[in-house]
Short mmCIF file of C-alpha atoms and ligand atoms in Angstrom, two decimals:
data_model
loop_
_atom_site.label_atom_id
_atom_site.label_comp_id
_atom_site.label_asym_id
_atom_site.label_seq_id
_atom_site.Cartn_x
_atom_site.Cartn_y
_atom_site.Cartn_z
CA MET A 1 42.74 -18.89 39.55
CA THR A 2 42.49 -16.35 36.67
CA LYS A 3 43.91 -18.98 34.33
CA ARG A 4 41.28 -21.50 35.51
CA ILE A 5 38.44 -19.00 35.00
CA ASP A 6 39.78 -18.20 31.56
CA LYS A 7 39.83 -21.89 30.62
CA MET A 8 36.33 -22.39 32.06
CA THR A 9 35.02 -19.35 30.17
CA ILE A 10 36.53 -20.58 26.92
CA LEU A 11 35.06 -24.04 27.49
CA ILE A 12 31.58 -22.61 28.17
CA ILE A 13 31.78 -20.37 25.10
CA LEU A 14 32.88 -23.34 23.00
CA LEU A 15 29.98 -25.46 24.29
CA ILE A 16 27.49 -22.68 23.55
CA LEU A 17 28.92 -22.30 20.04
CA ILE A 18 28.67 -26.06 19.42
CA VAL A 19 25.01 -26.10 20.54
CA ILE A 20 24.12 -23.02 18.47
CA SER A 21 25.86 -24.29 15.35
CA GLY A 22 24.23 -27.72 15.86
CA TYR A 23 20.83 -26.08 15.75
CA ALA A 24 21.82 -23.86 12.87
CA ILE A 25 22.74 -26.83 10.69
CA SER A 26 20.00 -29.17 11.94
CA PRO A 27 17.51 -28.01 9.26
CA ILE A 28 20.06 -28.98 6.64
CA ILE A 29 20.74 -32.31 8.36
CA MET A 30 17.02 -33.06 8.84
CA GLY A 31 16.36 -32.09 5.25
CA LYS A 32 19.13 -34.46 4.08
CA PHE A 33 17.93 -37.41 6.18
CA ASN A 34 14.26 -37.11 5.26
CA LYS A 35 13.15 -39.48 2.55
CA TYR A 36 11.20 -37.78 -0.24
CA LYS A 37 8.12 -39.22 -1.90
CA THR A 38 5.80 -38.24 -4.72
CA LEU A 39 2.11 -37.64 -4.11
CA SER A 40 1.13 -41.14 -5.22
CA GLN A 41 3.79 -42.70 -2.93
CA LEU A 42 2.62 -40.91 0.23
CA SER A 43 0.97 -43.16 2.79
CA ARG A 44 -1.96 -40.77 3.39
CA PRO A 45 -3.90 -38.25 1.30
CA VAL A 46 -2.73 -34.65 1.59
CA THR A 47 -4.46 -31.36 0.90
CA VAL A 48 -2.84 -29.06 -1.67
CA THR A 49 -2.62 -25.33 -0.99
CA ALA A 50 -1.49 -23.00 -3.78
CA HIS A 51 1.15 -20.75 -2.17
CA ARG A 52 0.63 -17.05 -3.02
CA GLY A 53 -1.96 -18.40 -5.47
CA GLY A 54 0.60 -20.65 -7.13
CA ALA A 55 3.58 -18.37 -7.60
CA ASN A 56 5.15 -20.62 -10.24
CA LEU A 57 2.04 -20.30 -12.40
CA ALA A 58 1.64 -16.49 -12.42
CA PRO A 59 2.92 -13.41 -10.53
CA GLU A 60 2.43 -14.13 -6.82
CA ASN A 61 -0.63 -12.91 -4.90
CA THR A 62 -2.43 -11.62 -8.02
CA LEU A 63 -5.95 -12.41 -9.20
CA THR A 64 -4.33 -14.20 -12.18
CA ALA A 65 -2.35 -16.42 -9.80
CA PHE A 66 -5.39 -17.19 -7.64
CA LYS A 67 -7.42 -18.11 -10.73
CA ALA A 68 -4.57 -20.36 -11.94
CA GLY A 69 -4.25 -22.01 -8.51
CA ILE A 70 -7.98 -22.70 -8.37
CA GLU A 71 -8.05 -24.06 -11.92
CA ALA A 72 -5.05 -26.30 -11.13
CA GLY A 73 -7.37 -27.99 -8.64
CA ALA A 74 -5.86 -26.72 -5.38
CA ASP A 75 -7.90 -27.38 -2.24
CA MET A 76 -6.98 -23.91 -0.99
CA ILE A 77 -5.21 -20.79 -2.17
CA GLU A 78 -2.76 -19.14 0.23
CA LEU A 79 -2.45 -15.34 0.35
CA ASP A 80 -0.76 -12.69 2.52
CA ILE A 81 -2.56 -9.65 3.91
CA HIS A 82 -1.57 -6.16 5.08
CA MET A 83 -3.55 -3.01 5.90
CA THR A 84 -3.34 0.26 3.97
CA LYS A 85 -3.12 3.68 5.63
CA ASP A 86 -6.89 4.12 5.06
CA GLY A 87 -7.84 0.73 6.53
CA HIS A 88 -8.28 -1.53 3.47
CA ILE A 89 -6.98 -5.10 3.55
CA LEU A 90 -4.47 -5.51 0.72
CA VAL A 91 -3.05 -8.77 -0.64
CA CYS A 92 0.74 -8.69 -1.02
CA HIS A 93 3.61 -10.68 0.44
CA ASP A 94 5.96 -7.87 1.50
CA GLU A 95 5.35 -4.88 3.78
CA THR A 96 6.34 -2.66 0.85
CA VAL A 97 5.20 -2.59 -2.78
CA ASP A 98 8.81 -2.27 -4.01
CA ARG A 99 9.50 -5.84 -5.13
CA THR A 100 6.17 -6.74 -6.72
CA THR A 101 5.04 -3.47 -8.39
CA ASN A 102 6.48 -0.58 -10.39
CA GLY A 103 6.13 1.71 -7.34
CA LYS A 104 7.80 2.21 -3.98
CA GLY A 105 6.51 2.60 -0.44
CA ARG A 106 5.28 0.95 2.71
CA ILE A 107 1.70 -0.37 2.50
CA ASN A 108 0.74 1.08 5.90
CA GLU A 109 1.85 4.54 4.73
CA MET A 110 -0.10 4.46 1.42
CA THR A 111 -3.82 4.73 0.62
CA LEU A 112 -5.57 2.08 -1.43
CA ALA A 113 -6.09 4.63 -4.24
CA GLU A 114 -2.30 5.25 -4.35
CA ILE A 115 -1.56 1.50 -4.45
CA LYS A 116 -4.18 0.84 -7.13
CA LYS A 117 -2.33 3.23 -9.46
CA LEU A 118 0.67 0.87 -9.41
CA LYS A 119 1.13 -2.10 -11.72
CA VAL A 120 2.37 -5.54 -10.80
CA LYS A 121 5.81 -6.72 -11.97
CA ASN A 122 6.54 -10.34 -12.86
CA HIS A 123 9.69 -12.28 -11.81
CA ALA A 124 11.62 -10.85 -14.74
CA GLY A 125 10.70 -7.29 -13.73
CA LYS A 126 8.26 -6.83 -16.63
CA VAL A 127 5.41 -4.46 -15.74
CA LEU A 128 2.00 -6.07 -16.35
CA ASN A 129 -1.49 -4.70 -16.73
CA GLU A 130 -2.47 -6.00 -13.27
CA HIS A 131 -2.82 -4.42 -9.80
CA LEU A 132 -2.34 -5.68 -6.28
CA PRO A 133 -5.73 -7.07 -5.24
CA THR A 134 -7.70 -6.29 -2.11
CA LEU A 135 -8.89 -9.17 0.05
CA ALA A 136 -12.47 -8.29 -1.00
CA GLU A 137 -11.51 -8.82 -4.66
CA VAL A 138 -10.01 -12.23 -3.88
CA PHE A 139 -13.20 -13.20 -2.03
CA SER A 140 -15.23 -12.24 -5.13
CA LEU A 141 -13.00 -14.38 -7.36
CA VAL A 142 -13.22 -17.40 -5.04
CA LYS A 143 -16.99 -17.10 -4.66
CA HIS A 144 -17.34 -16.81 -8.43
CA SER A 145 -15.27 -20.03 -8.73
CA HIS A 146 -17.51 -21.71 -6.16
CA ALA A 147 -20.50 -20.82 -8.35
CA ASN A 148 -18.67 -22.53 -11.24
CA GLY A 149 -18.10 -25.71 -9.26
CA TYR A 150 -14.53 -25.17 -7.93
CA LYS A 151 -14.74 -25.76 -4.17
CA CYS A 152 -11.55 -23.96 -3.17
CA GLY A 153 -10.83 -22.60 0.31
CA MET A 154 -8.64 -19.67 1.37
CA LEU A 155 -5.63 -19.81 3.68
CA ILE A 156 -5.15 -16.19 4.73
CA GLU A 157 -1.82 -15.24 6.32
CA VAL A 158 -1.85 -12.18 8.56
CA LYS A 159 1.46 -10.36 8.04
CA GLY A 160 3.00 -7.58 10.13
CA MET A 161 4.42 -8.60 13.50
CA ASN A 162 3.71 -6.84 16.80
CA ASP A 163 0.52 -4.94 15.96
CA LEU A 164 1.93 -3.23 12.87
CA TYR A 165 -1.60 -3.17 11.42
CA GLN A 166 -3.90 -2.04 14.24
CA GLY A 167 -7.41 -3.41 13.70
CA ILE A 168 -6.53 -5.87 10.92
CA GLU A 169 -7.89 -8.83 12.91
CA GLU A 170 -11.27 -7.14 13.48
CA ALA A 171 -11.48 -6.10 9.81
CA LEU A 172 -10.61 -9.64 8.69
CA ALA A 173 -13.14 -11.29 11.03
CA LYS A 174 -15.83 -8.83 9.83
CA MET A 175 -15.11 -9.66 6.18
CA ILE A 176 -15.16 -13.43 6.80
CA GLU A 177 -18.54 -12.97 8.51
CA GLN A 178 -19.93 -10.76 5.70
CA GLN A 179 -18.74 -13.23 3.05
CA GLU A 180 -20.27 -16.15 5.02
CA ALA A 181 -16.90 -17.81 4.56
CA ARG A 182 -16.18 -19.29 8.00
CA GLU A 183 -16.52 -22.86 6.67
CA TRP A 184 -13.88 -22.46 3.97
CA VAL A 185 -11.47 -19.85 5.34
CA VAL A 186 -8.44 -20.58 7.53
CA VAL A 187 -6.23 -17.90 9.11
CA GLN A 188 -2.51 -18.51 9.64
CA SER A 189 0.35 -16.39 10.96
CA PHE A 190 3.87 -16.53 12.34
CA ASP A 191 2.68 -13.93 14.84
CA ASP A 192 1.20 -15.29 18.10
CA LYS A 193 -0.38 -11.90 18.87
CA ALA A 194 -2.38 -11.95 15.62
CA LEU A 195 -3.48 -15.57 16.18
CA GLU A 196 -4.46 -14.96 19.82
CA HIS A 197 -6.35 -11.84 18.72
CA MET A 198 -8.28 -13.79 16.05
CA TYR A 199 -9.09 -16.48 18.62
CA ARG A 200 -10.45 -13.88 21.05
CA ILE A 201 -12.71 -12.48 18.30
CA ASP A 202 -13.95 -15.82 16.93
CA LYS A 203 -13.43 -19.05 18.88
CA HIS A 204 -14.75 -21.17 15.99
CA LEU A 205 -12.54 -19.96 13.16
CA ARG A 206 -9.82 -22.44 12.11
CA LEU A 207 -6.39 -21.04 13.01
CA GLU A 208 -2.99 -22.38 11.95
CA LYS A 209 0.47 -21.51 13.31
CA LEU A 210 3.42 -20.97 10.98
CA VAL A 211 6.65 -22.55 12.20
CA ALA A 212 10.06 -22.09 10.60
CA MET A 213 11.62 -24.68 12.89
CA LYS A 214 10.89 -26.69 16.03
CA PHE A 215 14.10 -27.19 18.00
CA PRO A 216 14.47 -30.95 18.63
CA GLY A 217 13.97 -31.83 22.29
CA LEU A 218 13.44 -28.22 23.40
CA PRO A 219 10.16 -26.32 23.99
CA ILE A 220 11.24 -23.64 21.52
CA ILE A 221 10.23 -22.79 17.98
CA CYS A 222 11.57 -20.32 15.50
CA ASP A 223 8.64 -18.44 14.02
CA GLY A 224 9.98 -16.15 11.37
CA PHE A 225 12.84 -14.09 12.68
CA HIS A 226 12.51 -14.76 16.40
CA LEU A 227 12.19 -17.55 18.93
CA SER A 228 9.03 -18.43 20.88
CA SER A 229 8.22 -20.87 23.62
CA PHE A 230 6.34 -23.93 22.45
CA SER A 231 3.81 -26.14 24.20
CA PHE A 232 0.58 -27.79 23.10
CA ASP A 233 -1.19 -26.02 26.00
CA LYS A 234 -0.06 -22.64 24.67
CA TYR A 235 -1.33 -23.50 21.19
CA HIS A 236 -4.50 -25.32 22.30
CA TYR A 237 -6.58 -23.17 19.88
CA ILE A 238 -4.38 -24.01 16.86
CA SER A 239 -5.60 -26.70 14.41
CA SER A 240 -2.46 -27.13 12.31
CA PHE A 241 1.25 -26.32 12.54
CA ASN A 242 2.45 -25.23 9.11
CA CYS A 243 6.15 -25.99 8.97
CA TYR A 244 9.11 -25.14 6.74
CA HIS A 245 9.98 -28.23 4.68
CA GLY A 246 13.74 -28.05 5.33
CA ALA A 247 13.35 -28.31 9.11
CA ILE A 248 10.52 -30.82 9.48
CA SER A 249 11.07 -34.00 11.44
CA ARG A 250 8.97 -37.15 11.57
CA SER A 251 9.02 -37.11 15.40
CA PHE A 252 7.55 -33.59 15.59
CA VAL A 253 4.82 -34.51 13.09
CA ASP A 254 3.95 -37.63 15.12
CA GLU A 255 3.86 -35.56 18.34
CA VAL A 256 1.51 -33.04 16.71
CA HIS A 257 -0.77 -35.86 15.54
CA ALA A 258 -0.77 -37.40 19.03
CA HIS A 259 -2.24 -34.07 20.22
CA GLY A 260 -5.03 -34.28 17.64
CA LYS A 261 -3.62 -31.55 15.40
CA GLU A 262 -2.37 -31.46 11.82
CA VAL A 263 0.80 -30.49 9.94
CA LYS A 264 1.13 -28.78 6.58
CA VAL A 265 4.55 -28.38 4.98
CA TRP A 266 5.74 -25.38 2.89
CA THR A 267 6.80 -24.87 0.21
CA ILE A 268 7.15 -28.03 -1.81
CA ASP A 269 7.47 -27.19 -5.46
CA ASP A 270 8.93 -30.21 -7.24
CA GLY A 271 6.15 -32.76 -6.67
CA LYS A 272 8.16 -34.55 -3.97
CA ALA A 273 7.50 -34.24 -0.24
CA PRO A 274 9.37 -35.42 2.87
CA ASP A 275 7.81 -38.68 4.01
CA VAL A 276 6.64 -37.38 7.39
CA ASN A 277 2.92 -38.22 7.50
CA MET A 278 1.94 -34.63 6.87
CA ASP A 279 -1.65 -33.63 6.23
CA GLY A 280 -1.07 -31.04 3.55
CA VAL A 281 1.45 -29.41 1.23
CA ILE A 282 1.69 -25.69 0.52
CA THR A 283 3.20 -25.27 -2.93
CA ASN A 284 4.05 -22.69 -5.57
CA SER A 285 3.32 -25.38 -8.18
CA PRO A 286 -0.14 -26.77 -7.42
CA ASP A 287 -0.25 -28.12 -10.98
CA LEU A 288 2.47 -30.69 -10.08
CA TRP A 289 0.25 -32.13 -7.35
O1 G3P B 1 2.22 -20.71 3.88
C1 G3P B 1 3.54 -20.67 4.29
C2 G3P B 1 4.30 -19.49 3.83
O2 G3P B 1 3.43 -18.60 3.17
C3 G3P B 1 5.05 -18.74 4.85
O3 G3P B 1 6.06 -17.97 4.32
O4 G3P B 1 7.09 -15.89 3.60
O5 G3P B 1 5.90 -17.28 1.94
O6 G3P B 1 4.61 -15.99 3.61
P1 G3P B 1 5.89 -16.73 3.31
CA1 CA B 2 2.44 -16.56 3.13
#
């Protein structure tokens, strides 16, 4: 009996391992089987969003990058937001300033004045005469570009899972309202709590859900570093699913379209995109598109 249980246990463990490893390699497999096309070969027009402003054009999430992304003709610039200790919305990818500036520290433990003393570093680690921008400064830049004839929107990603930045959704909604920007601003996040919170505040704002991977055939997605349940009912308020390029499948894109929603794919930097009928690309190289 013990021997039989042992064999059964081993068999079950083996099956679980096969399933888990299947899912672990499926992004690679899907990525390999997707056909790639250039912009002119795609069967439908796509919008181009400059990721972190166009991180291959200038240091990511800086005013210089946003200006470069806009001048490259991007339909939107993408940026990541956090909240400082004294309640200002700061634009930066990471929760700390360590990687992108010459300073150290967690954004939610620093004041804006402290962060503004720091200088941005480029990819090579060279310190530049540039500072991390606030969201208000990016709004000013974009509105200035609008006045000069560049009709560029903003795709604002709320960072910080599980209410790390208390009140960031209210502050963001207030700023969008003050800037009269509801028509050209979109809010995205991996975090369902942040998206649901934004939806409760403003039912008419366009919201987009970031997806690292949709598990084929299962109602589960990986959003960042954890798994969430997936259904179109759950995400009824979402307008677009913004998916990682290595794990996108044609069938998921078609399913999303059948529910009247869109798909954007990130980040596609070499001017070639998987041929999956997507609606938009999010790219570090908007100049290639
Ligand atoms: O817009 C998609 C992308 O920004 C999500 O990943 O880590 O670059 O913010 P990340
Ligand atoms: Ca982002």
